[in-house]
PDB file of C-alpha atoms in Angstrom:
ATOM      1  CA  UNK P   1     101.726  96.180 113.530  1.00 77.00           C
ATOM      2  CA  UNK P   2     100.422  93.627 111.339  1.00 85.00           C
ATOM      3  CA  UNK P   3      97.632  95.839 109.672  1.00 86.00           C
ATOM      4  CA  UNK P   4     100.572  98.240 109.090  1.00 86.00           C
ATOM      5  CA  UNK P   5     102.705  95.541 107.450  1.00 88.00           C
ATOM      6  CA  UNK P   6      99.920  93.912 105.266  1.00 90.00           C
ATOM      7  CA  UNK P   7      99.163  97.230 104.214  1.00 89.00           C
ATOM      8  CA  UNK P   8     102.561  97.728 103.228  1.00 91.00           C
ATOM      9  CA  UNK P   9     103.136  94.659 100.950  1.00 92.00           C
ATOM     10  CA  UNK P  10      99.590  95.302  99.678  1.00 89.00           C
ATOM     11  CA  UNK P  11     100.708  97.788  97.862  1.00 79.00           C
ATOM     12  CA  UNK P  12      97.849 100.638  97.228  1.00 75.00           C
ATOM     13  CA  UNK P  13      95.092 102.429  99.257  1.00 82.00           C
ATOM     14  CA  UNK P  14      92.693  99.299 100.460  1.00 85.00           C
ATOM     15  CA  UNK P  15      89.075  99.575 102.129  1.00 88.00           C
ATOM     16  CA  UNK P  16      88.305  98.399 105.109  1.00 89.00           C
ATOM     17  CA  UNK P  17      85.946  95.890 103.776  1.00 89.00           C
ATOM     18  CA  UNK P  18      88.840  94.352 101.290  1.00 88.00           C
ATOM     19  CA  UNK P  19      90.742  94.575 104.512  1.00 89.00           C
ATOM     20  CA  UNK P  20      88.864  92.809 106.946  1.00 88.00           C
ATOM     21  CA  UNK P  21      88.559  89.763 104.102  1.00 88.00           C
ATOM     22  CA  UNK P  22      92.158  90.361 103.171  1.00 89.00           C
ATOM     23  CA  UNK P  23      93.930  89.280 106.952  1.00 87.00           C
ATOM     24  CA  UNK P  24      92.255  86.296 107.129  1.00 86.00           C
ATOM     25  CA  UNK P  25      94.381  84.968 103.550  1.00 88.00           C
ATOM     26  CA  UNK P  26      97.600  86.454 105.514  1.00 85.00           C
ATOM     27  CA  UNK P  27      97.404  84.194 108.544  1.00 76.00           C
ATOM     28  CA  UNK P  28      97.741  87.246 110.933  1.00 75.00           C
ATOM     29  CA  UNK P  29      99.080  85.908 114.894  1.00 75.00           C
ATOM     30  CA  UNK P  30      95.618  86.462 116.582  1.00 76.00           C
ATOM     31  CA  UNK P  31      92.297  86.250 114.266  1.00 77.00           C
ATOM     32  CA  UNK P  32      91.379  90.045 114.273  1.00 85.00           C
ATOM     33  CA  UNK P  33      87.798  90.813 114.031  1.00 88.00           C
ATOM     34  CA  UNK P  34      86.026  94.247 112.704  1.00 90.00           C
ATOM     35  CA  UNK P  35      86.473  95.886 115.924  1.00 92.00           C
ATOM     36  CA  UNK P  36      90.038  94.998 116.201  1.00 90.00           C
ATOM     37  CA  UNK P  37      90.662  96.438 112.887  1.00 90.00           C
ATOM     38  CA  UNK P  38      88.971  99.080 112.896  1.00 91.00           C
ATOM     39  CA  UNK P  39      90.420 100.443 116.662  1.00 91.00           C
ATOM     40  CA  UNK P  40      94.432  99.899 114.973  1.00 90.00           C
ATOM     41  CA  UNK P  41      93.376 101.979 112.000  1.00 91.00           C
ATOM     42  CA  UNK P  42      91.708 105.143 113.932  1.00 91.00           C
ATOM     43  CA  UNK P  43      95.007 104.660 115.677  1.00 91.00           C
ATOM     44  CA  UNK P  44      96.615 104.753 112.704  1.00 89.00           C
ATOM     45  CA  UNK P  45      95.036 107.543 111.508  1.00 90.00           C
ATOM     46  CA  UNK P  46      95.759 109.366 114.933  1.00 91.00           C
ATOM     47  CA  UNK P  47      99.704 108.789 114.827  1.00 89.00           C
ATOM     48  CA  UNK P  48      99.587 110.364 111.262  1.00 89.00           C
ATOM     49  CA  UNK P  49     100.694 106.759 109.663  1.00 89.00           C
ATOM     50  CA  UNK P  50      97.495 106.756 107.540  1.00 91.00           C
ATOM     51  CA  UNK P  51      95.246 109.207 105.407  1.00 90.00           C
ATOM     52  CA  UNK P  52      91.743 108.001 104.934  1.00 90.00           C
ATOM     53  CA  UNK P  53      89.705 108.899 101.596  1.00 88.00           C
ATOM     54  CA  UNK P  54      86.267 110.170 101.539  1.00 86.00           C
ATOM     55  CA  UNK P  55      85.583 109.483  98.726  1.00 86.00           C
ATOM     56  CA  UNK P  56      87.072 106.225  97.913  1.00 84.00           C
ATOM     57  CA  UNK P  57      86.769 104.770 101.356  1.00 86.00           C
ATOM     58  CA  UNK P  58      90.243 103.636 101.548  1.00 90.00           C
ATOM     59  CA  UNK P  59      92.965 103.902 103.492  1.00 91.00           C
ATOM     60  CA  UNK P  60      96.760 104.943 102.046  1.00 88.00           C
ATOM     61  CA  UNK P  61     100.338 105.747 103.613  1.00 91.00           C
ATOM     62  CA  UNK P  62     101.000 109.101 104.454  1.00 90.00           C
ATOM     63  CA  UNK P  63     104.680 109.136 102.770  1.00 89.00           C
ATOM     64  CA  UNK P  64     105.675 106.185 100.831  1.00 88.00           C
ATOM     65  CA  UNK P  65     109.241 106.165 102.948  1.00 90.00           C
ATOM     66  CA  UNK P  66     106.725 104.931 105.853  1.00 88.00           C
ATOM     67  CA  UNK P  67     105.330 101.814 103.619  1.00 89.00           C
ATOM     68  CA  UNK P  68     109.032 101.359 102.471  1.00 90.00           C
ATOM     69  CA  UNK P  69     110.292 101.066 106.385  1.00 89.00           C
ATOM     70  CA  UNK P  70     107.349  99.091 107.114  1.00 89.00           C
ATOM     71  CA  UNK P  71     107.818  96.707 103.918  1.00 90.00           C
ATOM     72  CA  UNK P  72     111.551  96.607 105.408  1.00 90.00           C
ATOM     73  CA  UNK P  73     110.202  95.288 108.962  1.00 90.00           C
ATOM     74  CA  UNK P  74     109.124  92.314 107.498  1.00 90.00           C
ATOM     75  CA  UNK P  75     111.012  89.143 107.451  1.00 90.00           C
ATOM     76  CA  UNK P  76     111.654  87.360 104.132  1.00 91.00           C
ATOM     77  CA  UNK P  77     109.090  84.422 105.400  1.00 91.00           C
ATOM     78  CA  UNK P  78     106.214  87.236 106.487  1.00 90.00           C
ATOM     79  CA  UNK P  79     106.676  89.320 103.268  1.00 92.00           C
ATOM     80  CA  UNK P  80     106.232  85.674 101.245  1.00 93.00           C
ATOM     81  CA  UNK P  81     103.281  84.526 103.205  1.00 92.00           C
ATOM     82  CA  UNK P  82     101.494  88.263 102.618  1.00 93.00           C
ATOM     83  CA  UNK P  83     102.311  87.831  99.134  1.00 94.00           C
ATOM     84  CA  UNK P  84     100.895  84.391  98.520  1.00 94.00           C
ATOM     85  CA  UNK P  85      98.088  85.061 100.989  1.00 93.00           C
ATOM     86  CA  UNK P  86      97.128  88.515  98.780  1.00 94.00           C
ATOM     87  CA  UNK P  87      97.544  86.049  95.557  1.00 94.00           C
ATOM     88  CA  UNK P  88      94.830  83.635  97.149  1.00 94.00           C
ATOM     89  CA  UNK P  89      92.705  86.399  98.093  1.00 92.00           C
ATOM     90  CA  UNK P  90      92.067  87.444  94.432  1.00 93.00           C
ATOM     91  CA  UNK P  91      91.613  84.138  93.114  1.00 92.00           C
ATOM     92  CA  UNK P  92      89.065  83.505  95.471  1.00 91.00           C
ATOM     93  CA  UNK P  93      87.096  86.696  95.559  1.00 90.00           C
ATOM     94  CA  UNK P  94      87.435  87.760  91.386  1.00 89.00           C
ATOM     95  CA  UNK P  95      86.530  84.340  89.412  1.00 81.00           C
ATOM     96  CA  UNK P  96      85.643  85.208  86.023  1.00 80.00           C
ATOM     97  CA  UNK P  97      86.891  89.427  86.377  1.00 87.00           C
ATOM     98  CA  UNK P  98      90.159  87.907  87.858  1.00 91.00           C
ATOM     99  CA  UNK P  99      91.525  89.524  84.231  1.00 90.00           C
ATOM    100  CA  UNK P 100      91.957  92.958  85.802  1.00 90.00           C
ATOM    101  CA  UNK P 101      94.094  91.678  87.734  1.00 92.00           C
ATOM    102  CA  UNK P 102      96.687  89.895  86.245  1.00 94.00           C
ATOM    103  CA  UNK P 103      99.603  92.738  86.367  1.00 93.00           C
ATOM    104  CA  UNK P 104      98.711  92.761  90.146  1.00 93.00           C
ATOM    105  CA  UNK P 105      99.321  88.858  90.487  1.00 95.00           C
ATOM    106  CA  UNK P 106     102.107  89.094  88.548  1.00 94.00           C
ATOM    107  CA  UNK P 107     103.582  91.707  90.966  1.00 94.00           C
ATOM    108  CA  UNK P 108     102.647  89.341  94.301  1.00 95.00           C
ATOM    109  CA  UNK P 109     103.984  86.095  92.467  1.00 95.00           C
ATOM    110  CA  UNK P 110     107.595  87.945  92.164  1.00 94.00           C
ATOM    111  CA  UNK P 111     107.534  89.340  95.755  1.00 93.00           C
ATOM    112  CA  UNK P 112     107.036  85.445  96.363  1.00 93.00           C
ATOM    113  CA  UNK P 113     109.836  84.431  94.311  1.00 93.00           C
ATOM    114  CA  UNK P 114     107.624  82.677  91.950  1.00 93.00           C
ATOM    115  CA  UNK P 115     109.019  84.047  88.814  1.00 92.00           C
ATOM    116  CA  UNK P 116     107.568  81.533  86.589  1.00 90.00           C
ATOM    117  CA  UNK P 117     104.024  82.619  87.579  1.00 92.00           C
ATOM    118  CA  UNK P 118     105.038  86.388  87.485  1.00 93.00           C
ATOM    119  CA  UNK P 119     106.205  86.239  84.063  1.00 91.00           C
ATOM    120  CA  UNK P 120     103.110  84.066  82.975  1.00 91.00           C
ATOM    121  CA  UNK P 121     100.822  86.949  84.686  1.00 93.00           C
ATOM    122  CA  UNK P 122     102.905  89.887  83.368  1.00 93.00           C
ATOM    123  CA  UNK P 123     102.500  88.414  79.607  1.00 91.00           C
ATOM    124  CA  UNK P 124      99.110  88.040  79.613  1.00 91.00           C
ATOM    125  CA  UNK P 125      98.643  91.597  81.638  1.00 93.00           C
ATOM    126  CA  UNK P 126     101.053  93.159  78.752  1.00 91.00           C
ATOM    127  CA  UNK P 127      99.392  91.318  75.812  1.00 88.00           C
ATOM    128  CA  UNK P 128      95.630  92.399  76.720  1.00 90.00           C
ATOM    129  CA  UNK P 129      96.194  95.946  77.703  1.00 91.00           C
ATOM    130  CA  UNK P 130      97.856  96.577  74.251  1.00 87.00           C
ATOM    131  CA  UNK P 131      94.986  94.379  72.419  1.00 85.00           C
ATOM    132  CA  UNK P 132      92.267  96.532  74.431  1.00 86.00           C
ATOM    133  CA  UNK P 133      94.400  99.684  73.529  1.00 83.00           C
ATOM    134  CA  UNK P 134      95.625 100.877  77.088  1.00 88.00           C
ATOM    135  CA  UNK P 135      98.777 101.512  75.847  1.00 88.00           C
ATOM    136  CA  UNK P 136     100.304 103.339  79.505  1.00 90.00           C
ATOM    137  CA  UNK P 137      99.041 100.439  81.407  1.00 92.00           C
ATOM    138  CA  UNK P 138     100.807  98.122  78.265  1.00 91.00           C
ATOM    139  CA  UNK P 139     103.835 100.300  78.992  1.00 92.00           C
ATOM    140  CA  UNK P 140     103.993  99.246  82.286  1.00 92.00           C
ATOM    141  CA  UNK P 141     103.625  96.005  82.740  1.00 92.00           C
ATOM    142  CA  UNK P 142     106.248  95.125  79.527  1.00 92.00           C
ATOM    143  CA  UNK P 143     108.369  97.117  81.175  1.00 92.00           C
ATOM    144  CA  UNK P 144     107.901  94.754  84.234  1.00 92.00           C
ATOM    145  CA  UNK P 145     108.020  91.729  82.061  1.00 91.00           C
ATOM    146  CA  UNK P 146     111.078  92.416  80.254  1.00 89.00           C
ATOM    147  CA  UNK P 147     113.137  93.225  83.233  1.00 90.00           C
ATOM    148  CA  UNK P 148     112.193  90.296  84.993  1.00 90.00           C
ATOM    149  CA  UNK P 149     112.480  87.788  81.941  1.00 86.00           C
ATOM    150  CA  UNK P 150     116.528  89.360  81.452  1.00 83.00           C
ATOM    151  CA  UNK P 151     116.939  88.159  84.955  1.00 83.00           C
ATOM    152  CA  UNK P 152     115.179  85.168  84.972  1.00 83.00           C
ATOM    153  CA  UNK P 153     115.440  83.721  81.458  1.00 80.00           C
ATOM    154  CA  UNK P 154     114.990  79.896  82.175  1.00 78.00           C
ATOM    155  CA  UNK P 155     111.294  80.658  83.418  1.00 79.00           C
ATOM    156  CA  UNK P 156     110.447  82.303  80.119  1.00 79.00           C
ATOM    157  CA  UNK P 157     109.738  78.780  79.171  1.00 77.00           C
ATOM    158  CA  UNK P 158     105.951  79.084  81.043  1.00 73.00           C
ATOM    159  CA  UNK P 159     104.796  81.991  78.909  1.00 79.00           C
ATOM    160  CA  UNK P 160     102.530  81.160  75.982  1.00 77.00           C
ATOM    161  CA  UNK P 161     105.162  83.440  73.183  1.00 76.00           C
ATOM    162  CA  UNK P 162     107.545  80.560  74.367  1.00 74.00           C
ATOM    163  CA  UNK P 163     105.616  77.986  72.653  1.00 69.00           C
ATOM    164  CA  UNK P 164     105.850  79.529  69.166  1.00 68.00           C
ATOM    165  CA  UNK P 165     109.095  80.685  69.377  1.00 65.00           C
ATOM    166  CA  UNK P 166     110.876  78.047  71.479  1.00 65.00           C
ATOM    167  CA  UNK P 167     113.270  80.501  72.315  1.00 73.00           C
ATOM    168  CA  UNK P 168     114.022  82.996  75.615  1.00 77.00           C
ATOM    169  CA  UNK P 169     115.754  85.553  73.252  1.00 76.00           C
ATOM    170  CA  UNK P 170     113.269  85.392  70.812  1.00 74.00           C
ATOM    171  CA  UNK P 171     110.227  85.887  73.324  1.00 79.00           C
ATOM    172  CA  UNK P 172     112.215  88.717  75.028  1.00 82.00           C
ATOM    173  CA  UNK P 173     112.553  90.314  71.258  1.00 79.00           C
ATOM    174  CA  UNK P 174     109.032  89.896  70.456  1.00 80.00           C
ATOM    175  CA  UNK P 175     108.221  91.764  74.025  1.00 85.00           C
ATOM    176  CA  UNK P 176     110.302  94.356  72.608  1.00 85.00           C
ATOM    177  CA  UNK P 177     108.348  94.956  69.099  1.00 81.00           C
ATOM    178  CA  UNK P 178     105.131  95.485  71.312  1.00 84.00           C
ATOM    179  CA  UNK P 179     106.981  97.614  74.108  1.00 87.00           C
ATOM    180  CA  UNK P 180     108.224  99.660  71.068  1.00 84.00           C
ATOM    181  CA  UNK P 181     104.827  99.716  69.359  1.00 81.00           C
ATOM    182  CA  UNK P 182     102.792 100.804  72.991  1.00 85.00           C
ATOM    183  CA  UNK P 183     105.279 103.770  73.299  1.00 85.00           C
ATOM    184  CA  UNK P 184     104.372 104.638  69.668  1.00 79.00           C
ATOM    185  CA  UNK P 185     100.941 104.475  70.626  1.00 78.00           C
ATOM    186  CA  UNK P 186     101.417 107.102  73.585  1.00 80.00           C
ATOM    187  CA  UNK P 187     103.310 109.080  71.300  1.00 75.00           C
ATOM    188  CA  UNK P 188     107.099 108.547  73.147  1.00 81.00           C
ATOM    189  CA  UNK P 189     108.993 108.216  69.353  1.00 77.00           C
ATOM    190  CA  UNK P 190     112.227 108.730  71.207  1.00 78.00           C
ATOM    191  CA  UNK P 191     111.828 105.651  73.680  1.00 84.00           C
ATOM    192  CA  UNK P 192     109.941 103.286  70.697  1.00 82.00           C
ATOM    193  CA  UNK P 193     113.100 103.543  68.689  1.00 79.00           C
ATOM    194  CA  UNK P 194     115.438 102.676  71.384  1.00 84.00           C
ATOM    195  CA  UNK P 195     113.376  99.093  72.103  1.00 85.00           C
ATOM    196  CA  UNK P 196     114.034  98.620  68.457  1.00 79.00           C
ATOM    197  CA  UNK P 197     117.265  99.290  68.252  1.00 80.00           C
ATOM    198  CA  UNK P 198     117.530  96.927  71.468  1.00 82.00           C
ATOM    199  CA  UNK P 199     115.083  94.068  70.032  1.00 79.00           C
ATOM    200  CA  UNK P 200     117.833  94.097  66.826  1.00 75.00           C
ATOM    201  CA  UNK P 201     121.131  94.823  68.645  1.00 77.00           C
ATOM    202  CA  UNK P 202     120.244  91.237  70.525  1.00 75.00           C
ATOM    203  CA  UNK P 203     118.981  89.901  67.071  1.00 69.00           C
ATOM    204  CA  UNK P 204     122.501  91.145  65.454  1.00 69.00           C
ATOM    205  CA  UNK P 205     124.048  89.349  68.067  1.00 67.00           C
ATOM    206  CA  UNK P 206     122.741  85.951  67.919  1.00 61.00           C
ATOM    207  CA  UNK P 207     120.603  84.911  64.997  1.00 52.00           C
ATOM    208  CA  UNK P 208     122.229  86.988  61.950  1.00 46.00           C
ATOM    209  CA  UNK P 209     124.611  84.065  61.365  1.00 45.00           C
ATOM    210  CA  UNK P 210     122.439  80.958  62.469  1.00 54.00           C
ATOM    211  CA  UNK P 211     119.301  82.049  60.921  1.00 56.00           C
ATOM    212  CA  UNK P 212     119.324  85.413  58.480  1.00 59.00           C
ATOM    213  CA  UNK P 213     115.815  84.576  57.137  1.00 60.00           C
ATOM    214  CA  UNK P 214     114.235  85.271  60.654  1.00 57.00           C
ATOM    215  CA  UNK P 215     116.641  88.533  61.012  1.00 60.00           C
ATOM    216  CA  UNK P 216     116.145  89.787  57.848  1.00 66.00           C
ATOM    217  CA  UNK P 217     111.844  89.478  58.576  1.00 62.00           C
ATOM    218  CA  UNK P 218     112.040  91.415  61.525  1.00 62.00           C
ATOM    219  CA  UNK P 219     114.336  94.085  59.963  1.00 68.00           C
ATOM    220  CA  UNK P 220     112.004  94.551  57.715  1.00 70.00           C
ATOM    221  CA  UNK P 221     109.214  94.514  60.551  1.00 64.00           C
ATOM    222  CA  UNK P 222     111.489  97.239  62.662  1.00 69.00           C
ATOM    223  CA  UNK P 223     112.195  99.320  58.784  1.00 76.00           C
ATOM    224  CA  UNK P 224     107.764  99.428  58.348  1.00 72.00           C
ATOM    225  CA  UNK P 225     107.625 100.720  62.286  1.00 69.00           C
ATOM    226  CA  UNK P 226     109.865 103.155  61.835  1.00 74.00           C
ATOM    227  CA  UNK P 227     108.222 104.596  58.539  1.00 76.00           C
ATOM    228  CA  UNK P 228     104.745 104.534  60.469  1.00 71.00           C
ATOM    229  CA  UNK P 229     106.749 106.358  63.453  1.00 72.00           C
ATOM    230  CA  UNK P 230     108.010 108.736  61.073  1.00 75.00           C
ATOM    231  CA  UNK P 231     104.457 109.865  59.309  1.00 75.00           C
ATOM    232  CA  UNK P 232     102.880 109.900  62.820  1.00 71.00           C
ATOM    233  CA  UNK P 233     105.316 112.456  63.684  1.00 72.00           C
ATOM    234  CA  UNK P 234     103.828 114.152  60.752  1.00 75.00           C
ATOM    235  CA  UNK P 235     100.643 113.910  62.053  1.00 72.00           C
ATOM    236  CA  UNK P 236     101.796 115.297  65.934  1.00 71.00           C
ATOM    237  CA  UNK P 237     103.284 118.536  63.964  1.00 72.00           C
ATOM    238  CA  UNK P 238     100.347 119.256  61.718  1.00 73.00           C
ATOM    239  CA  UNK P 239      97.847 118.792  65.090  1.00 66.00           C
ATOM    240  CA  UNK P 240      99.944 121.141  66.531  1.00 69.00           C
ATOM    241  CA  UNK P 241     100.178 123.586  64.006  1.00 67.00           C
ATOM    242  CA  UNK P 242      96.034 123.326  63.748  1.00 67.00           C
ATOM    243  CA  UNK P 243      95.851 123.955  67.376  1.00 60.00           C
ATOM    244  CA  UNK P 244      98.949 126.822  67.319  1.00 59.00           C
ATOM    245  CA  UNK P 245      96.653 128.454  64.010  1.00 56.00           C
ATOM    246  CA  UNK P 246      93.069 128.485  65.706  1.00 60.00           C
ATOM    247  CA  UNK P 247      94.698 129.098  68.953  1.00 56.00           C
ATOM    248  CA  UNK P 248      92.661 126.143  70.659  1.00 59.00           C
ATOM    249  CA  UNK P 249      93.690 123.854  73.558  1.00 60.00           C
ATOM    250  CA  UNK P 250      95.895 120.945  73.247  1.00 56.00           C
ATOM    251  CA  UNK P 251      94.174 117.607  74.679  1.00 63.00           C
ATOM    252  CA  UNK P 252      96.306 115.049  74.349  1.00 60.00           C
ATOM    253  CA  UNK P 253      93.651 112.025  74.159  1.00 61.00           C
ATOM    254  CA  UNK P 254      92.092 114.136  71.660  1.00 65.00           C
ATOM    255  CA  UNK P 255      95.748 114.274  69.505  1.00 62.00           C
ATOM    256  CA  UNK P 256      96.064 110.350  70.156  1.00 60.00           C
ATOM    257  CA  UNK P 257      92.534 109.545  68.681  1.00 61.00           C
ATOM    258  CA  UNK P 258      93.442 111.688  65.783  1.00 62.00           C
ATOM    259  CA  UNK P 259      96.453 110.438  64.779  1.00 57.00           C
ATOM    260  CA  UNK P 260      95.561 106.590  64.911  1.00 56.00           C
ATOM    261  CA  UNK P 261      92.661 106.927  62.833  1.00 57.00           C
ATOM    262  CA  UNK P 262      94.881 106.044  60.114  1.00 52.00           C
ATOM    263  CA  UNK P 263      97.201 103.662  61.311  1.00 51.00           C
ATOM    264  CA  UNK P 264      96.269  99.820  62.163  1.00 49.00           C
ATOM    265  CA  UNK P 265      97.564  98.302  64.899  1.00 47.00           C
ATOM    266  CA  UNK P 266     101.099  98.079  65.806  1.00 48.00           C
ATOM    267  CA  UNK P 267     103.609  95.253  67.014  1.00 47.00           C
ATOM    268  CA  UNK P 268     105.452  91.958  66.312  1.00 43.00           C
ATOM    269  CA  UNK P 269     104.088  89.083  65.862  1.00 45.00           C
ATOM    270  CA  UNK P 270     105.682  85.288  66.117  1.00 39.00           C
ATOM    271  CA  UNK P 271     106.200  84.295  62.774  1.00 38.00           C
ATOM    272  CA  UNK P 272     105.719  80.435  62.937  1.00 38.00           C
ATOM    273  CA  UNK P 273     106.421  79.522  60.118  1.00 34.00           C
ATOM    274  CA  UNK P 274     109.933  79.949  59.790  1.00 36.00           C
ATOM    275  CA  UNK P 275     112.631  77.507  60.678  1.00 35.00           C
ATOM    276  CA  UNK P 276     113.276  79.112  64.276  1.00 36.00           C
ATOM    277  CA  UNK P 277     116.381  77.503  65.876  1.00 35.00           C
ATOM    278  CA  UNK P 278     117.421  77.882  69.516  1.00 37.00           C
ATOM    279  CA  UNK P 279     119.123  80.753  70.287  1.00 36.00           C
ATOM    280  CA  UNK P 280     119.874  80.496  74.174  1.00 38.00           C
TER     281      UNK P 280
END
């Protein structure tokens, strides 16, 4: 049962050689050795609880309703322990590559409750996918950090944004100008507009009167977005219409090269220079 439940707050597929390190961070009743391990997964395997692949030598839930009842099994204590002893794992194994895995921390430090350190690992995991340009991953893991700093907004104060902007709203708005800009990237127009219009509707609502200078810079950051939005759609129709007129595949990576060839960057910056004021 505990293989099965380790498994479960793990997460994803998991070798048996990350598995066999893996227990011995989650305090499991009995020490297990290899043998152990490797008799509960062929039964496992048997009962149709687990699919083992070939060719990535890992092992994965049938049906994710069987990881969610397992995950459920778990007391509040057990789930917290696997979390923290899954956090300790890669710290200790990754050093210098532990990078790659921030988003995957940052997930483990909120099953643990430790939303300071979740939001701290979710920035960083946000903030370097969109720098290195892997915009879906980006996607992701500002979705994560958004939802969790709405939540949570006191621990907001551990992220490194915090400390230019000295304010929660402010970080969550600046979140929301590189959310925006990521689904840009990816070419979702629809759903970058809508995190603008959200970054400026909670703008509107508390710095318009206290501090116009600040609203009135990021209007005119959210007006330049929205032009460059507007010409990349320009861009998307006249790929299309190349592709539609030689009658050649579409490849979407191929469009998304295209189309940024001509466009820096996108996303909101801290301005630091202005007179920010509290807005919490």
């Amino acid at each position: 049962m505990f293989i099965c439940q380790l498994l479960s707050v793990f997460g994803v597929s998991l070798s048996f050689k990350t598995l066999v390190s893996l227990q011995l961070y989650c305090l499991p009743p009995v020490p297990l050795t290899e043998g152990d391990i490797e008799k509960y997964l062929k039964d496992l395997l048997d009962y149709g609880v687990l699919r083992h692949d070939r060719v990535t030598k890992s092992y994965h839930f049938t049906s994710p309703k069987v990881r969610d009842q397992l995950f459920s099994s778990l007391t509040f204590s057990d789930r917290t322990k696997m979390h923290l002893g899954i956090i300790a794992y890669y710290n200790k194994s990754f050093g210098e590559s532990i990078k790659e895995f921030y988003s995957i921390l940052g997930h483990h430090y909120e099953g643990s409750q430790d939303y300071a350190s979740a939001i701290k690992y979710y920035e960083d995991a946000s903030i370097d996918e969109y720098t290195d340009g892997n915009y879906r991953d980006a996607i992701l893991n500002f979705s994560n950090l958004i939802r969790l700093a709405k939540k949570k907004k006191k621990v907001c104060k551990h992220t490194k944004l915090f400390k230019t902007v000295k304010s929660t709203t402010l970080c969550i708005c600046t979140w929301l100008g590189y959310f925006a800009a990521s689904e840009c990237h990816v070419l979702h127009f629809h759903n970058s507009l809508k995190l603008l219009d959200r970054a400026m509707d909670i703008l509107s609502l508390h710095s318009i009167c206290n501090n116009p200078m600040f609203f009135c810079s990021r209007m005119a950051q959210r007006t330049r977005l929205i032009q460059q939005i507007k010409s990349m759609q320009g861009k998307v129709k006249s790929y299309l219409h190349g592709k539609i007129v030689k009658n050649k595949s579409l490849n979407m990576r191929e469009m998304e090269q295209e189309i940024f060839e001509d466009f820096p960057p996108l996303g909101w910056k801290p301005v630091e220079s202005e007179n920010l004021i509290n807005l919490d």
